[in-house]
Coordinates of N, CA and C in Angstrom, one line a residue:
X28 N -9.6 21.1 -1.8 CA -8.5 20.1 -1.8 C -8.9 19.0 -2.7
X29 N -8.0 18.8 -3.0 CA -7.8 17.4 -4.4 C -8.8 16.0 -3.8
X30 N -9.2 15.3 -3.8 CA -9.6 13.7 -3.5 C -8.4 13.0 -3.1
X31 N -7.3 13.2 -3.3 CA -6.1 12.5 -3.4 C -6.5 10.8 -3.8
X32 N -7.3 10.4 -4.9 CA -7.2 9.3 -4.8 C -6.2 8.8 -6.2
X33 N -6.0 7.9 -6.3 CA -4.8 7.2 -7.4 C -5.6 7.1 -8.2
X34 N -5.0 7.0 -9.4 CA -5.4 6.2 -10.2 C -6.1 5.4 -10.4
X35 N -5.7 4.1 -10.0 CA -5.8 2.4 -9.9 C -6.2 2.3 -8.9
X36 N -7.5 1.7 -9.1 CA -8.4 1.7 -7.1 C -7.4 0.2 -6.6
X37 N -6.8 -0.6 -7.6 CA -6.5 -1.7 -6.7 C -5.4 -1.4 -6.0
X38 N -4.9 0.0 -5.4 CA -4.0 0.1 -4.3 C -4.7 0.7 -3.1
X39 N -6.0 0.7 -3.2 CA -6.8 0.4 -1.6 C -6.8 -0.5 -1.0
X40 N -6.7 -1.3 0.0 CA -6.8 -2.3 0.6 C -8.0 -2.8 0.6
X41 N -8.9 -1.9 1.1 CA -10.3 -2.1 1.1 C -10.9 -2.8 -0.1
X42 N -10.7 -2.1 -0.9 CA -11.2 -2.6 -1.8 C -10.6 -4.0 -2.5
X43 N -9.5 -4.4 -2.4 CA -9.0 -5.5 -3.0 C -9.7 -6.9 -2.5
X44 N -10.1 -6.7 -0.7 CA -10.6 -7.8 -0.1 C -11.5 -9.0 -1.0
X45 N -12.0 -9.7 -0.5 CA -12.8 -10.7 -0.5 C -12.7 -11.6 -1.9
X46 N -11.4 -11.4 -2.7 CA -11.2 -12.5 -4.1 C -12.0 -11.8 -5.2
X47 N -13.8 -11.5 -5.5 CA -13.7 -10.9 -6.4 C -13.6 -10.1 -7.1
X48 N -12.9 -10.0 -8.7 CA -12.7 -8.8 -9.2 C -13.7 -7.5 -9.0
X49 N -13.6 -6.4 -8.3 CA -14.4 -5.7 -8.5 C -14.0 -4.2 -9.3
X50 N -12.9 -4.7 -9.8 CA -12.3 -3.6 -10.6 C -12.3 -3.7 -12.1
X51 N -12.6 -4.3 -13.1 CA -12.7 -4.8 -13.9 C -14.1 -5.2 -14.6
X52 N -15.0 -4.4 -14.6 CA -16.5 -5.6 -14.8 C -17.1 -5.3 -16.2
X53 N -17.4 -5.9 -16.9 CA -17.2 -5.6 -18.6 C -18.5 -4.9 -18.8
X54 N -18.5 -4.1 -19.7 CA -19.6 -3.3 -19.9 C -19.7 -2.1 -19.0
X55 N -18.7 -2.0 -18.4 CA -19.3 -0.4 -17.6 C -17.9 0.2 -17.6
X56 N -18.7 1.4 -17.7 CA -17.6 2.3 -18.0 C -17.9 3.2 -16.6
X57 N -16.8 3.4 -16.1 CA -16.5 4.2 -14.7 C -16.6 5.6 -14.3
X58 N -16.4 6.1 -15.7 CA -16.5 7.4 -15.3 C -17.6 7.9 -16.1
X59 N -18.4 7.2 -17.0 CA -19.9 7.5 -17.2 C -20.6 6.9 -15.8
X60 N -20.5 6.1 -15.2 CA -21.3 5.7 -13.8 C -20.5 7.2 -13.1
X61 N -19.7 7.2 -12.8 CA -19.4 8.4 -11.8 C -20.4 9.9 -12.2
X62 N -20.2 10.1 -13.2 CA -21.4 10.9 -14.0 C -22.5 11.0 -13.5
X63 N -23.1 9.8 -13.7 CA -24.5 9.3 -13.4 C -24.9 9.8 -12.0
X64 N -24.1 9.6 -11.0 CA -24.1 9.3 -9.6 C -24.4 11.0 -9.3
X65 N -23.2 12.3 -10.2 CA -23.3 13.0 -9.8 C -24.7 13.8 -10.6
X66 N -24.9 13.3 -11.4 CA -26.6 14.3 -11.8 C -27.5 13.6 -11.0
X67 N -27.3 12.3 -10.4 CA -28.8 11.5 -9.3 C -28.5 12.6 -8.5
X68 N -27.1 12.8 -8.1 CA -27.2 13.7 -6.8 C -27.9 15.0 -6.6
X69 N -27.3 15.6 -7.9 CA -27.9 16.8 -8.4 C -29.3 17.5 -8.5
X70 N -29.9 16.0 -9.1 CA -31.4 15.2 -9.1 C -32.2 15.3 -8.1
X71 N -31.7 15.1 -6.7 CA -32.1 15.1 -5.3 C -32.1 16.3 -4.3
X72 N -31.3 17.3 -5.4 CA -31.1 18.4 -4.7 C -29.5 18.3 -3.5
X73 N -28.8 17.7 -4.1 CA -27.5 17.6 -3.1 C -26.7 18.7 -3.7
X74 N -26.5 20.0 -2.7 CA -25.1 20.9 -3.8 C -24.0 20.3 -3.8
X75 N -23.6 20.9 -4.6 CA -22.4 20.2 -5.1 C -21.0 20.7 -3.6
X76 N -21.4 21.5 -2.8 CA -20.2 21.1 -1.7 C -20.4 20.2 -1.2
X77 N -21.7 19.9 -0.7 CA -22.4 18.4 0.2 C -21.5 17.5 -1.1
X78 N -21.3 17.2 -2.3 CA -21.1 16.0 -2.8 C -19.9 16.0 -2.5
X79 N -19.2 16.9 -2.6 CA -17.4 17.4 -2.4 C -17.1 16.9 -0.7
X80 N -18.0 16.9 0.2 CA -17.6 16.5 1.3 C -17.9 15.0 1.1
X81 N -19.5 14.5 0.9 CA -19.5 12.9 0.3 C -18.5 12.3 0.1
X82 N -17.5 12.7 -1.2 CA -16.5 12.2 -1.7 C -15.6 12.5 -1.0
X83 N -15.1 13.3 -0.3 CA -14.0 13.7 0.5 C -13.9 12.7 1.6
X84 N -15.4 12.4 2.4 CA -15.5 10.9 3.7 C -15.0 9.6 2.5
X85 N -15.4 9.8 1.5 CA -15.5 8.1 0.9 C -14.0 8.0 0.3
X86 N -13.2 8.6 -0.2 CA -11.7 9.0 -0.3 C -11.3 8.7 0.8
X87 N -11.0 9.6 2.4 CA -10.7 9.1 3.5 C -10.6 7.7 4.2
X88 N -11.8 7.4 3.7 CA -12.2 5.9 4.7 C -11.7 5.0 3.1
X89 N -10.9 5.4 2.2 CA -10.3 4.2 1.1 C -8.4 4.7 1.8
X90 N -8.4 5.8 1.6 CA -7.0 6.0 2.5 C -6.9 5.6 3.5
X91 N -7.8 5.2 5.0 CA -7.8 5.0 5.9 C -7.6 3.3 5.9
X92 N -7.7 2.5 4.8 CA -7.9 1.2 4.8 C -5.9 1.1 4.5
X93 N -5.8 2.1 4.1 CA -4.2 1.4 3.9 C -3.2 2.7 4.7
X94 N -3.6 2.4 6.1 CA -2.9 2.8 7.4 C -2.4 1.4 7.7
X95 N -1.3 1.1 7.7 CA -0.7 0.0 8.7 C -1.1 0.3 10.0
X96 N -1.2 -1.0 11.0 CA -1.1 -1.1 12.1 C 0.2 -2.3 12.5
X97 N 1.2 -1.8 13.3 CA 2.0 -3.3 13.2 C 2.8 -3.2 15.1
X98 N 3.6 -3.9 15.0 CA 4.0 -4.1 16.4 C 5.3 -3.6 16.6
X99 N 5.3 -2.2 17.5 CA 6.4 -1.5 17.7 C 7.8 -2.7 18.2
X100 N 8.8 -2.6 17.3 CA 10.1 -3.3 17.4 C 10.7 -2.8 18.5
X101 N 10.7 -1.6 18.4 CA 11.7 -1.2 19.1 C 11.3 -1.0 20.8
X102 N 9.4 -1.4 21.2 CA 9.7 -1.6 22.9 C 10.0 -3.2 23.2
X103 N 10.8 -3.3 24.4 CA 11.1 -4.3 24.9 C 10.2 -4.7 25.3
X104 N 9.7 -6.3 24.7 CA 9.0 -7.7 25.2 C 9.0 -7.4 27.0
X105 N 9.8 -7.2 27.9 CA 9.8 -6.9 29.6 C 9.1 -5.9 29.4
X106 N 8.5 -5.0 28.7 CA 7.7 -3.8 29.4 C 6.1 -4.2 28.5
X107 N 6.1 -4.8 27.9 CA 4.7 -5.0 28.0 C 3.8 -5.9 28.9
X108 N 2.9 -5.0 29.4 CA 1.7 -5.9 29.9 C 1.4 -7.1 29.2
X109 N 1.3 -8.0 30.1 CA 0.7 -9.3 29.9 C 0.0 -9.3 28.8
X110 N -1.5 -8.4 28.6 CA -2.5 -8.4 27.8 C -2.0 -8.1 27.1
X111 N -0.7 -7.2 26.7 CA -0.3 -6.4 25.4 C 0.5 -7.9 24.7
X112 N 1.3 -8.3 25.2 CA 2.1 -9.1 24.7 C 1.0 -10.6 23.9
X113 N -0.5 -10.6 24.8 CA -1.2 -11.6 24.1 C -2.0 -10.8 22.6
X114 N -2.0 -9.4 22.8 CA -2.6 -8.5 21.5 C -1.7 -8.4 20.7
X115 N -0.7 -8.7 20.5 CA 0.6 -8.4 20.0 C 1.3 -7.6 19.8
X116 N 1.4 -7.0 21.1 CA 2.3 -5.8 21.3 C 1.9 -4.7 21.5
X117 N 3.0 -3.5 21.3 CA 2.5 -2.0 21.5 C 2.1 -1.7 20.1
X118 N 1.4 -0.8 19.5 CA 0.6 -0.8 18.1 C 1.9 0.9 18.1
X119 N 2.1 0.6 16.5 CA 2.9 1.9 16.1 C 2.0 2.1 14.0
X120 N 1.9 2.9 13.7 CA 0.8 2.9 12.4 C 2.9 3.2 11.5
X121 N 2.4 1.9 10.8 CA 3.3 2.2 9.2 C 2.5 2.3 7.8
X122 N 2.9 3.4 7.9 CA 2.3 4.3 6.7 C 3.5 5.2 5.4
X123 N 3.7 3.9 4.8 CA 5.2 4.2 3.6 C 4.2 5.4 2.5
X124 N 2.9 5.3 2.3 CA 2.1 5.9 1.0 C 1.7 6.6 1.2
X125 N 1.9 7.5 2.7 CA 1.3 8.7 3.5 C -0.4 8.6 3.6
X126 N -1.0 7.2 3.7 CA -2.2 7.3 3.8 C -2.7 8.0 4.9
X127 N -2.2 7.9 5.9 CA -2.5 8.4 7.4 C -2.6 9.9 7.2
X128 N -2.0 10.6 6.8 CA -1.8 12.0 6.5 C -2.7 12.5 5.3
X129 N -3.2 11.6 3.9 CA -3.8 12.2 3.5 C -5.5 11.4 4.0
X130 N -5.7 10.5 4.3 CA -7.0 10.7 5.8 C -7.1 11.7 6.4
X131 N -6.1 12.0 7.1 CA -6.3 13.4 7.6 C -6.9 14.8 7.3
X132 N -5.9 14.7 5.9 CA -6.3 16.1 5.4 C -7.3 16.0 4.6
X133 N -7.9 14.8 4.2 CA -9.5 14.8 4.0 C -10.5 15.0 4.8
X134 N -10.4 14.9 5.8 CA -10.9 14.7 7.7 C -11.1 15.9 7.8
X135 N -10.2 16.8 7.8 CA -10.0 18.2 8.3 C -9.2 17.9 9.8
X136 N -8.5 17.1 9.9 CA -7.8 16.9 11.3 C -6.7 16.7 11.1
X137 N -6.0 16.9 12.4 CA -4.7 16.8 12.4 C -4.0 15.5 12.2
X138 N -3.2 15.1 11.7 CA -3.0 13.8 11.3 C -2.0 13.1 12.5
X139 N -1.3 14.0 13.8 CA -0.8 13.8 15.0 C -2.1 13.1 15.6
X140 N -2.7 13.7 15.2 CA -3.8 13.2 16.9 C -4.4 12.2 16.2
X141 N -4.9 11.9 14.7 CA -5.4 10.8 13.9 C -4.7 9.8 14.3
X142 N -3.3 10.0 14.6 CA -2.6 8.7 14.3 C -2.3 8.3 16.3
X143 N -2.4 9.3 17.0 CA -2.5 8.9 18.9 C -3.8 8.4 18.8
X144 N -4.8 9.0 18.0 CA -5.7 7.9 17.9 C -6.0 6.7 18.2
X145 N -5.4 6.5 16.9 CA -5.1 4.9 16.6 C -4.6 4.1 17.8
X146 N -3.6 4.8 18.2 CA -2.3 4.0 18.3 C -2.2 4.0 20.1
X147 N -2.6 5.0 20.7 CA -2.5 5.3 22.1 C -3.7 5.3 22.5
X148 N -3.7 4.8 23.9 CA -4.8 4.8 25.0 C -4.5 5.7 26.1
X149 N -6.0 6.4 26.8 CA -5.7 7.2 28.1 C -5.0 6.0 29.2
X150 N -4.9 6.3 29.9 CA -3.9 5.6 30.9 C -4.2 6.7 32.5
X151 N -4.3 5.6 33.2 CA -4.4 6.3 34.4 C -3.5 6.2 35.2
X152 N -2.7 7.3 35.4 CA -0.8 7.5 36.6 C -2.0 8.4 37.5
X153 N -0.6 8.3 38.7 CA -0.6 9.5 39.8 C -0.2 10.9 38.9
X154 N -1.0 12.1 40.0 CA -0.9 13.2 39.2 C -1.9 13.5 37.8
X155 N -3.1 12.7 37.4 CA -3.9 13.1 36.5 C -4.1 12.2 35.4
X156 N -4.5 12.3 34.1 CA -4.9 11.4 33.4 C -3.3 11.4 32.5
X157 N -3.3 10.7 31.6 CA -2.2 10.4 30.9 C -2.8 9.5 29.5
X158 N -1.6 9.5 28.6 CA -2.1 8.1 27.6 C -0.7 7.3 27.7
X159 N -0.9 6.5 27.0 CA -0.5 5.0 27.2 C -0.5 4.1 25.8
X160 N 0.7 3.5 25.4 CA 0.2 2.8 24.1 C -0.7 1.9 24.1
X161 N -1.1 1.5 22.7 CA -2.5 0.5 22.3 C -1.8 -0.7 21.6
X162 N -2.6 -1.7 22.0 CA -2.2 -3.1 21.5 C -2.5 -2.7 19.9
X163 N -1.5 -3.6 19.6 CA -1.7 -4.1 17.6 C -3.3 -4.5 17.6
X164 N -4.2 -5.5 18.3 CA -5.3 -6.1 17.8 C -6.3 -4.6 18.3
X165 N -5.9 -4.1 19.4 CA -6.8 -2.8 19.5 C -7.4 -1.7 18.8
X166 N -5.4 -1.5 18.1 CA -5.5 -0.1 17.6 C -5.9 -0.8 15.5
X167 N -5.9 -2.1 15.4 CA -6.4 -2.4 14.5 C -7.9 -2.3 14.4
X168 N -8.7 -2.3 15.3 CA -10.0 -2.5 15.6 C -10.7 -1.3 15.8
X169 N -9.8 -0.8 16.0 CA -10.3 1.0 16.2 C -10.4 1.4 14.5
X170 N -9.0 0.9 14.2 CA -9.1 2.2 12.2 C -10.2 1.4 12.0
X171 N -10.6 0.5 11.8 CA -11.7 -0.4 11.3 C -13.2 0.1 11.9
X172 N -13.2 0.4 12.8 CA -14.1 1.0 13.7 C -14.9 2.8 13.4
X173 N -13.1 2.9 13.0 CA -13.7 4.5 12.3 C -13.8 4.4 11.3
X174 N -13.5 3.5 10.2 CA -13.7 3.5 9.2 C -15.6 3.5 8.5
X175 N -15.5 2.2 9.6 CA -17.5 1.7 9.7 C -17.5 3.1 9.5
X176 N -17.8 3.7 11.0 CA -18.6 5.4 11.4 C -18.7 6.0 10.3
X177 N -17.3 6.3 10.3 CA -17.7 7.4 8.9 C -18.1 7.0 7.8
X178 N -18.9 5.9 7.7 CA -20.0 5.5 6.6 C -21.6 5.4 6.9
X179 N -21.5 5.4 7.9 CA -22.5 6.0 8.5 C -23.1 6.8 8.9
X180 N -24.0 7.9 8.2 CA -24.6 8.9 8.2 C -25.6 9.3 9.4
X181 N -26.5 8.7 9.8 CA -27.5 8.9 10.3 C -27.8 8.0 11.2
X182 N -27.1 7.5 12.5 CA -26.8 6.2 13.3 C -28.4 6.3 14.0
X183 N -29.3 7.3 13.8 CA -30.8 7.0 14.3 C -31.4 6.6 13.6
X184 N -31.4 6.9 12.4 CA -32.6 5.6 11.3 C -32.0 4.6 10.8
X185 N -32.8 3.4 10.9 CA -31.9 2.2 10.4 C -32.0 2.1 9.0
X186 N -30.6 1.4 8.9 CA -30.5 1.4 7.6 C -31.3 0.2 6.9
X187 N -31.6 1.0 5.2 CA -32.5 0.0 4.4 C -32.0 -1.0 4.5
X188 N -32.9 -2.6 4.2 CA -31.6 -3.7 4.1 C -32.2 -4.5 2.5

């Protein structure tokens, strides 16, 4: 499957953060660094599907940065919990650039349950377990959450610093 990534990295979210330009830096050329990266890998003995998955998590977690998380309009202010109404609301994911779906199909997962993920919590009724929607500040904390993870390889050795 394709990388699905654009063009122009400045329509990640992620990557636009913190003010400076990191798209633009004089003297480097990007796709001689991309090069580079892949004969180190090569270099180390990485086959080339291990790199195809590499880049397939690091694709993912740049689509995964531009999942909206926002506050379902359409439940009524009377049916949220207290807590929900101070998180701001019930969490519904707007996703106009199909990022959610192509996370997914980078993932190898269904992009239904990617996005109950996000967005819903188990919930406990009579009669067994259930789910239950997720606050806007929750289910924002969660993409962010999996985002980390899956950049994290090896959660038993610490990482260099």
């Amino acid at each position: 499957m394709a990388r699905q990534l654009v063009a122009d990295p400045k329509e990640f979210e992620s990557l636009r953060g913190g003010g400076a330009s990191v798209f633009d830096v004089e003297h480097v050329d990007d796709r001689q660094e991309f090069s580079v990266t892949c004969e180190k890998m090569n270099d180390l003995g990485i086959p080339a599907d291990s790199q195809g998955q590499i880049f397939d998590v690091v694709a993912a977690v740049l689509h995964l940065g531009n999942v909206g998380i926002i506050r379902d309009q359409e439940m009524k202010a009377a049916n949220y919990a207290p807590s929900l109404r101070e998180a701001g609301g019930y969490a519904m994911v707007h996703d106009p650039r199909r990022a959610l779906m192509n996370a997914a199909d980078l993932l190898g997962v269904d992009a239904n349950r990617l996005k109950n993920a996000l967005v819903m919590r188990p919930a406990i009724k009579a009669g067994g377990p259930s789910i239950g929607p997720q606050s806007v500040a929750k289910a924002i904390g969660l993409k962010k959450s999996l985002a980390e993870t899956l950049c994290v390889t090896d959660r038993k050795r610490p990482r260099a610093s």
